[in-house]
mmCIF file of C-alpha atoms in Angstrom:
data_model
loop_
_atom_site.group_PDB
_atom_site.id
_atom_site.type_symbol
_atom_site.label_atom_id
_atom_site.label_comp_id
_atom_site.label_asym_id
_atom_site.label_seq_id
_atom_site.Cartn_x
_atom_site.Cartn_y
_atom_site.Cartn_z
ATOM 1 C CA MET A 260 0.000 0.000 0.000
ATOM 2 C CA THR A 261 1.047 3.587 -0.590
ATOM 3 C CA THR A 262 0.047 6.942 0.792
ATOM 4 C CA GLU A 263 -0.505 9.724 -1.695
ATOM 5 C CA LYS A 264 -1.990 13.153 -2.192
ATOM 6 C CA ILE A 265 -2.989 14.240 -5.712
ATOM 7 C CA HIS A 266 -3.912 17.661 -7.039
ATOM 8 C CA ILE A 267 -4.901 18.796 -10.545
ATOM 9 C CA MET A 268 -5.008 22.511 -11.311
ATOM 10 C CA SER A 269 -8.418 23.930 -12.123
ATOM 11 C CA VAL A 270 -7.049 26.461 -14.629
ATOM 12 C CA GLU A 271 -5.498 25.582 -17.954
ATOM 13 C CA GLY A 272 -2.037 26.381 -19.198
ATOM 14 C CA ALA A 273 1.287 27.464 -17.756
ATOM 15 C CA VAL A 274 1.609 27.865 -13.994
ATOM 16 C CA GLU A 275 4.067 29.170 -11.424
ATOM 17 C CA LEU A 276 5.049 26.317 -9.122
ATOM 18 C CA ASP A 277 6.310 27.130 -5.623
ATOM 19 C CA LEU A 278 7.425 23.864 -4.034
ATOM 20 C CA ALA A 279 9.032 23.289 -0.628
ATOM 21 C CA ALA A 280 10.078 19.743 0.288
ATOM 22 C CA VAL A 281 12.422 19.003 3.176
ATOM 23 C CA LYS A 282 13.694 15.606 2.021
ATOM 24 C CA GLY A 283 13.089 12.879 -0.528
ATOM 25 C CA GLN A 284 13.019 13.430 -4.266
ATOM 26 C CA VAL A 285 11.405 15.979 -6.562
ATOM 27 C CA ARG A 286 10.684 15.112 -10.190
ATOM 28 C CA ILE A 287 9.277 17.732 -12.552
ATOM 29 C CA ALA A 288 8.222 16.999 -16.124
ATOM 30 C CA VAL A 289 7.431 19.842 -18.533
ATOM 31 C CA ASP A 290 4.974 18.449 -21.058
ATOM 32 C CA PRO A 291 3.911 20.552 -24.105
ATOM 33 C CA ASN A 292 0.816 18.373 -24.408
ATOM 34 C CA ALA A 293 -0.304 18.910 -20.820
ATOM 35 C CA VAL A 294 -3.371 21.127 -20.444
ATOM 36 C CA PHE A 295 -3.559 21.172 -16.648
ATOM 37 C CA ALA A 296 -0.667 21.044 -14.197
ATOM 38 C CA ARG A 297 -0.898 18.040 -11.893
ATOM 39 C CA LEU A 298 0.846 16.988 -8.707
ATOM 40 C CA ARG A 299 1.347 13.723 -6.832
ATOM 41 C CA VAL A 300 3.039 13.498 -3.420
ATOM 42 C CA HIS A 301 3.536 9.892 -2.343
ATOM 43 C CA THR A 302 5.427 7.352 -0.276
ATOM 44 C CA ALA A 303 5.494 3.550 -0.147
ATOM 45 C CA ALA A 304 4.606 3.661 3.562
ATOM 46 C CA ALA A 305 0.955 3.140 4.504
ATOM 47 C CA GLU A 306 1.504 4.410 8.047
ATOM 48 C CA GLY A 307 4.243 6.085 10.029
ATOM 49 C CA PRO A 308 6.104 9.394 9.785
ATOM 50 C CA ALA A 309 6.537 9.469 6.006
ATOM 51 C CA ALA A 310 2.860 8.704 5.443
ATOM 52 C CA ASP A 311 1.898 11.336 8.024
ATOM 53 C CA ALA A 312 4.057 13.902 6.212
ATOM 54 C CA VAL A 313 2.341 13.141 2.910
ATOM 55 C CA ARG A 314 -1.072 13.529 4.514
ATOM 56 C CA ALA A 315 0.038 16.814 6.122
ATOM 57 C CA THR A 316 1.236 18.268 2.807
ATOM 58 C CA GLU A 317 -0.300 21.684 2.162
ATOM 59 C CA ILE A 318 -1.420 22.488 -1.380
ATOM 60 C CA GLY A 319 -2.740 25.861 -2.452
ATOM 61 C CA GLU A 320 -3.987 27.095 -5.814
ATOM 62 C CA TYR A 321 -4.122 30.837 -6.451
ATOM 63 C CA GLY A 322 -5.053 31.636 -10.017
ATOM 64 C CA GLY A 323 -2.092 30.477 -12.055
ATOM 65 C CA LYS A 324 0.075 29.718 -9.011
ATOM 66 C CA LEU A 325 0.473 26.326 -7.358
ATOM 67 C CA SER A 326 1.940 26.277 -3.847
ATOM 68 C CA VAL A 327 3.089 22.996 -2.282
ATOM 69 C CA SER A 328 4.681 22.459 1.134
ATOM 70 C CA VAL A 329 5.755 18.950 2.164
ATOM 71 C CA PRO A 330 6.740 18.809 5.860
ATOM 72 C CA GLU A 331 9.654 16.854 7.254
ATOM 73 C CA PRO A 332 8.722 13.406 8.569
ATOM 74 C CA ALA A 333 8.646 13.308 12.362
ATOM 75 C CA ALA A 334 11.267 10.547 12.387
ATOM 76 C CA THR A 335 14.992 11.144 12.216
ATOM 77 C CA GLY A 336 16.866 8.133 10.925
ATOM 78 C CA GLY A 337 13.525 6.423 10.403
ATOM 79 C CA ILE A 338 12.714 5.982 14.124
ATOM 80 C CA VAL A 339 9.884 7.678 15.986
ATOM 81 C CA ILE A 340 9.460 7.046 19.713
ATOM 82 C CA GLY A 341 6.245 8.238 21.240
ATOM 83 C CA GLY A 342 7.270 7.501 24.848
ATOM 84 C CA ASN A 343 10.395 7.392 26.969
ATOM 85 C CA SER A 344 10.253 4.179 29.010
ATOM 86 C CA PHE A 345 11.201 0.692 27.868
ATOM 87 C CA GLY A 346 10.411 -2.613 29.545
ATOM 88 C CA GLY A 347 12.584 -5.726 29.533
ATOM 89 C CA GLY A 348 12.910 -5.920 25.754
ATOM 90 C CA THR A 349 16.082 -5.100 23.902
ATOM 91 C CA ALA A 350 16.262 -2.178 21.452
ATOM 92 C CA VAL A 351 19.375 -1.582 19.405
ATOM 93 C CA PHE A 352 19.246 1.715 17.488
ATOM 94 C CA ASN A 353 22.372 1.361 15.356
ATOM 95 C CA GLY A 354 20.521 0.948 12.089
ATOM 96 C CA SER A 355 18.329 -1.946 13.259
ATOM 97 C CA PHE A 356 15.811 -2.865 15.933
ATOM 98 C CA VAL A 357 15.794 -6.219 17.705
ATOM 99 C CA SER A 358 12.558 -7.234 19.395
ATOM 100 C CA GLY A 359 12.614 -9.651 22.295
ATOM 101 C CA GLY A 360 8.821 -9.918 22.324
ATOM 102 C CA THR A 361 8.487 -7.934 25.540
ATOM 103 C CA ALA A 362 6.108 -5.033 26.173
ATOM 104 C CA VAL A 363 7.939 -1.739 25.756
ATOM 105 C CA GLY A 364 6.655 1.314 27.636
ATOM 106 C CA ASP A 365 3.582 3.071 26.319
ATOM 107 C CA GLY A 366 5.017 4.673 23.181
ATOM 108 C CA ASP A 367 4.972 3.667 19.523
ATOM 109 C CA ILE A 368 8.057 2.867 17.460
ATOM 110 C CA TRP A 369 8.104 2.943 13.683
ATOM 111 C CA ILE A 370 11.066 1.894 11.525
ATOM 112 C CA GLY A 371 10.990 2.274 7.759
ATOM 113 C CA GLY A 372 7.252 2.955 7.804
ATOM 114 C CA ARG A 373 6.584 -0.303 9.705
ATOM 115 C CA PRO A 374 5.082 -0.428 13.210
ATOM 116 C CA ILE A 375 7.376 -2.224 15.672
ATOM 117 C CA VAL A 376 5.829 -1.180 18.989
ATOM 118 C CA VAL A 377 2.192 -0.073 19.199
ATOM 119 C CA ASP A 378 0.524 0.975 22.454
ATOM 120 C CA GLY A 379 3.515 -0.306 24.401
ATOM 121 C CA ARG A 380 3.520 -3.804 22.866
ATOM 122 C CA VAL A 381 5.843 -5.319 20.298
ATOM 123 C CA VAL A 382 3.809 -6.240 17.214
ATOM 124 C CA VAL A 383 6.474 -8.133 15.269
ATOM 125 C CA PRO A 384 7.523 -11.760 15.877
ATOM 126 C CA GLN A 385 10.131 -12.443 18.537
ATOM 127 C CA GLY A 386 13.681 -11.998 17.279
ATOM 128 C CA THR A 387 12.649 -9.893 14.274
ATOM 129 C CA VAL A 388 15.361 -7.576 12.963
ATOM 130 C CA VAL A 389 14.047 -4.557 11.055
ATOM 131 C CA THR A 390 16.441 -2.251 9.256
ATOM 132 C CA GLY A 391 16.053 1.462 9.885
ATOM 133 C CA GLY A 392 15.340 4.367 7.557
ATOM 134 C CA SER A 393 12.017 6.043 6.886
ATOM 135 C CA GLU A 394 10.367 5.639 3.499
ATOM 136 C CA THR A 395 11.235 8.135 0.777
ATOM 137 C CA ILE A 396 8.739 10.859 -0.037
ATOM 138 C CA SER A 397 8.479 11.563 -3.756
ATOM 139 C CA VAL A 398 6.966 14.629 -5.375
ATOM 140 C CA ASP A 399 6.007 14.227 -9.029
ATOM 141 C CA VAL A 400 4.794 17.259 -10.951
ATOM 142 C CA VAL A 401 3.702 17.641 -14.568
ATOM 143 C CA LEU A 402 3.714 21.222 -15.859
ATOM 144 C CA PRO A 403 2.423 22.622 -19.151
ATOM 145 C CA ALA A 404 4.953 24.330 -21.416
ATOM 146 C CA GLY A 405 5.823 27.903 -20.469
ATOM 147 C CA SER A 406 5.567 27.224 -16.744
ATOM 148 C CA SER A 407 8.000 28.419 -14.079
ATOM 149 C CA SER A 408 9.234 26.523 -11.050
ATOM 150 C CA SER A 409 10.711 27.442 -7.678
ATOM 151 C CA VAL A 410 12.014 24.557 -5.544
ATOM 152 C CA GLN A 411 13.291 24.918 -1.973
ATOM 153 C CA THR A 412 14.649 21.891 -0.160
ATOM 154 C CA LYS A 413 17.004 20.819 2.597
ATOM 155 C CA HIS A 414 17.709 17.214 1.615
ATOM 156 C CA ALA A 415 16.046 16.332 -1.684
ATOM 157 C CA GLU A 416 17.345 15.529 -5.135
ATOM 158 C CA THR A 417 15.589 17.429 -7.927
ATOM 159 C CA THR A 418 15.247 16.540 -11.591
ATOM 160 C CA VAL A 419 13.506 18.528 -14.326
ATOM 161 C CA ARG A 420 12.962 17.012 -17.750
ATOM 162 C CA GLY A 421 11.051 17.769 -20.924
ATOM 163 C CA ALA A 422 10.437 21.172 -22.501
ATOM 164 C CA ALA A 423 11.981 24.387 -21.217
ATOM 165 C CA LEU A 424 10.849 26.106 -18.064
ATOM 166 C CA LYS A 425 10.414 29.849 -18.299
ATOM 167 C CA THR A 426 12.216 30.307 -14.976
ATOM 168 C CA LEU A 427 13.862 27.644 -12.828
ATOM 169 C CA ARG A 428 14.746 28.734 -9.314
ATOM 170 C CA PHE A 429 16.426 26.210 -7.022
ATOM 171 C CA ARG A 430 17.573 26.458 -3.400
ATOM 172 C CA ALA A 431 18.998 23.458 -1.515
ATOM 173 C CA HIS A 432 21.155 22.703 1.499
ATOM 174 C CA ASN A 433 21.954 19.077 0.636
ATOM 175 C CA GLY A 434 20.659 18.325 -2.811
ATOM 176 C CA SER A 435 21.556 18.414 -6.482
ATOM 177 C CA LEU A 436 19.716 19.713 -9.530
ATOM 178 C CA LYS A 437 19.553 18.027 -12.920
ATOM 179 C CA ALA A 438 17.497 19.800 -15.561
ATOM 180 C CA THR A 439 16.937 19.706 -19.298
ATOM 181 C CA ARG A 440 16.257 23.335 -20.196
ATOM 182 C CA ALA A 441 15.384 26.713 -18.703
ATOM 183 C CA ASP A 442 15.059 30.188 -20.123
ATOM 184 C CA VAL A 443 16.278 31.667 -16.834
ATOM 185 C CA LEU A 444 18.231 29.631 -14.258
ATOM 186 C CA ASP A 445 18.790 30.798 -10.674
ATOM 187 C CA ALA A 446 20.313 27.973 -8.618
ATOM 188 C CA VAL A 447 22.045 27.939 -5.227
ATOM 189 C CA THR A 448 23.064 24.815 -3.319
ATOM 190 C CA HIS A 449 25.351 24.250 -0.331
ATOM 191 C CA ASN A 450 26.162 20.550 -0.798
ATOM 192 C CA GLY A 451 25.186 19.435 -4.244
ATOM 193 C CA SER A 452 25.824 19.878 -7.935
ATOM 194 C CA VAL A 453 23.996 21.774 -10.677
ATOM 195 C CA LEU A 454 23.725 20.156 -14.098
ATOM 196 C CA VAL A 455 21.563 21.837 -16.741
ATOM 197 C CA GLU A 456 21.686 20.882 -20.390
ATOM 198 C CA THR A 457 20.554 24.237 -21.850
ATOM 199 C CA VAL A 458 20.108 27.779 -20.514
ATOM 200 C CA ASP A 459 18.647 30.237 -23.029
ATOM 201 C CA THR A 460 18.684 33.740 -21.516
ATOM 202 C CA GLU A 461 20.059 34.279 -18.001
ATOM 203 C CA LEU A 462 22.287 32.109 -15.841
ATOM 204 C CA GLU A 463 23.060 32.497 -12.134
ATOM 205 C CA ALA A 464 24.386 29.420 -10.333
ATOM 206 C CA SER A 465 26.495 28.917 -7.222
ATOM 207 C CA THR A 466 27.532 25.991 -5.032
ATOM 208 C CA HIS A 467 29.631 25.619 -1.904
ATOM 209 C CA ASN A 468 30.493 21.927 -2.287
ATOM 210 C CA GLY A 469 29.586 20.783 -5.757
ATOM 211 C CA SER A 470 30.164 21.284 -9.444
ATOM 212 C CA ILE A 471 28.281 23.387 -11.990
ATOM 213 C CA THR A 472 27.871 22.147 -15.556
ATOM 214 C CA ILE A 473 25.957 23.996 -18.277
ATOM 215 C CA GLY A 474 25.833 22.025 -21.533
ATOM 216 C CA GLU A 475 24.699 24.889 -23.789
ATOM 217 C CA TYR A 476 24.447 28.571 -22.956
ATOM 218 C CA HIS A 477 22.717 30.941 -25.384
ATOM 219 C CA GLY A 478 22.087 33.907 -23.103
ATOM 220 C CA ARG A 479 23.094 37.486 -22.427
ATOM 221 C CA CYS A 480 24.218 37.382 -18.778
ATOM 222 C CA ALA A 481 25.892 34.533 -16.889
ATOM 223 C CA SER A 482 27.559 33.932 -13.530
ATOM 224 C CA VAL A 483 28.797 30.613 -12.122
ATOM 225 C CA ARG A 484 30.572 30.358 -8.768
ATOM 226 C CA THR A 485 31.829 27.422 -6.708
ATOM 227 C CA HIS A 486 33.842 27.123 -3.519
ATOM 228 C CA ASN A 487 34.782 23.442 -3.789
ATOM 229 C CA GLY A 488 33.941 22.200 -7.244
ATOM 230 C CA ASN A 489 34.511 22.626 -10.960
ATOM 231 C CA ALA A 490 32.600 25.020 -13.204
ATOM 232 C CA SER A 491 31.949 24.259 -16.863
ATOM 233 C CA VAL A 492 29.997 26.333 -19.399
ATOM 234 C CA ALA A 493 29.703 25.738 -23.153
ATOM 235 C CA ALA A 494 28.664 28.957 -24.908
ATOM 236 C CA SER A 495 26.954 29.098 -28.282
ATOM 237 C CA PRO A 496 27.569 31.791 -30.928
ATOM 238 C CA ALA A 497 24.205 33.290 -29.989
ATOM 239 C CA SER A 498 25.391 34.138 -26.463
ATOM 240 C CA THR A 499 26.363 37.737 -25.679
ATOM 241 C CA GLY A 500 27.469 39.952 -22.799
ATOM 242 C CA ARG A 501 29.506 39.020 -19.756
ATOM 243 C CA LEU A 502 30.241 35.563 -18.411
ATOM 244 C CA THR A 503 31.646 35.464 -14.874
ATOM 245 C CA ALA A 504 33.184 32.224 -13.604
ATOM 246 C CA ARG A 505 34.860 31.942 -10.214
ATOM 247 C CA THR A 506 36.061 29.006 -8.102
ATOM 248 C CA HIS A 507 38.068 28.667 -4.910
ATOM 249 C CA ASN A 508 39.031 24.987 -5.144
ATOM 250 C CA GLY A 509 38.094 23.889 -8.619
ATOM 251 C CA ASN A 510 38.794 24.146 -12.317
ATOM 252 C CA ILE A 511 37.021 26.415 -14.785
ATOM 253 C CA HIS A 512 36.286 25.067 -18.249
ATOM 254 C CA LEU A 513 34.765 27.476 -20.776
ATOM 255 C CA VAL A 514 33.942 26.179 -24.238
ATOM 256 C CA SER A 515 33.535 28.453 -27.289
ATOM 257 C CA ALA A 516 33.318 31.503 -25.007
ATOM 258 C CA GLY A 517 36.068 33.662 -26.525
ATOM 259 C CA HIS A 518 33.556 36.128 -28.002
ATOM 260 C CA LEU A 519 32.120 36.949 -24.552
ATOM 261 C CA ASP A 520 33.269 39.485 -21.968
ATOM 262 C CA LEU A 521 34.943 36.992 -19.644
ATOM 263 C CA GLU A 522 35.685 37.517 -15.957
ATOM 264 C CA THR A 523 37.357 34.456 -14.416
ATOM 265 C CA SER A 524 39.319 33.645 -11.271
ATOM 266 C CA THR A 525 40.353 30.605 -9.233
ATOM 267 C CA HIS A 526 42.392 30.183 -6.072
ATOM 268 C CA ARG A 527 43.338 26.513 -6.428
ATOM 269 C CA GLY A 528 42.503 25.293 -9.898
ATOM 270 C CA ARG A 529 43.115 26.000 -13.545
ATOM 271 C CA ILE A 530 41.243 27.806 -16.291
ATOM 272 C CA TRP A 531 40.958 26.639 -19.851
#
């Protein structure tokens, strides 16, 4: 069984997506044949913290804007303890839980979306070993062509495929971005990479620990910055204006960019 929340926009055409997801994975598809934007938030868990987070997801529709907020599951490391006291059973929280078949306090324990202790009693067979880790929460979105997307996350991987987004804004603490195409890209991540196949107009990307790779750049204004990581941009003849590329610990690789106003610097790396 799965737990899911589904929403289909009531207005046709391009939308502005504002999505916040603490952890899991975000998958966005831009479909030229889509008439209505649609959203599915889901997890393989039927009960437990991941399922509760899916059910608690807030979805708002305001004209052509779609707002989605997926909360963090209550568990950390996949374990939620509703009470403090344990009976004579044995609990080992080093990635697994070992049940001795004994009543355990009055709290509930969930591991990986599976109930282990409910109402103070062990509900799995004696000697059962259950590996830890809460179920992944996935957010799948289909957007009509011409849509824009803003994604904020702490610990989620994000992929965008299909036709170009008008604007792609990405903010992550621990998470990478992989995207097919955007007219305007504005991406910032602390631990994670940015990989976008094509940027058409404006490019602004920075990482602290992670690389930046732009397969094709056709725009008029570009800036890529990394602290620990390489930066690579391939410019087309259609690109104009200034391209700024800076790294602290990382190489800079600019392809076919000699016609641009280049501003480059690196502390520990090379430029070519």
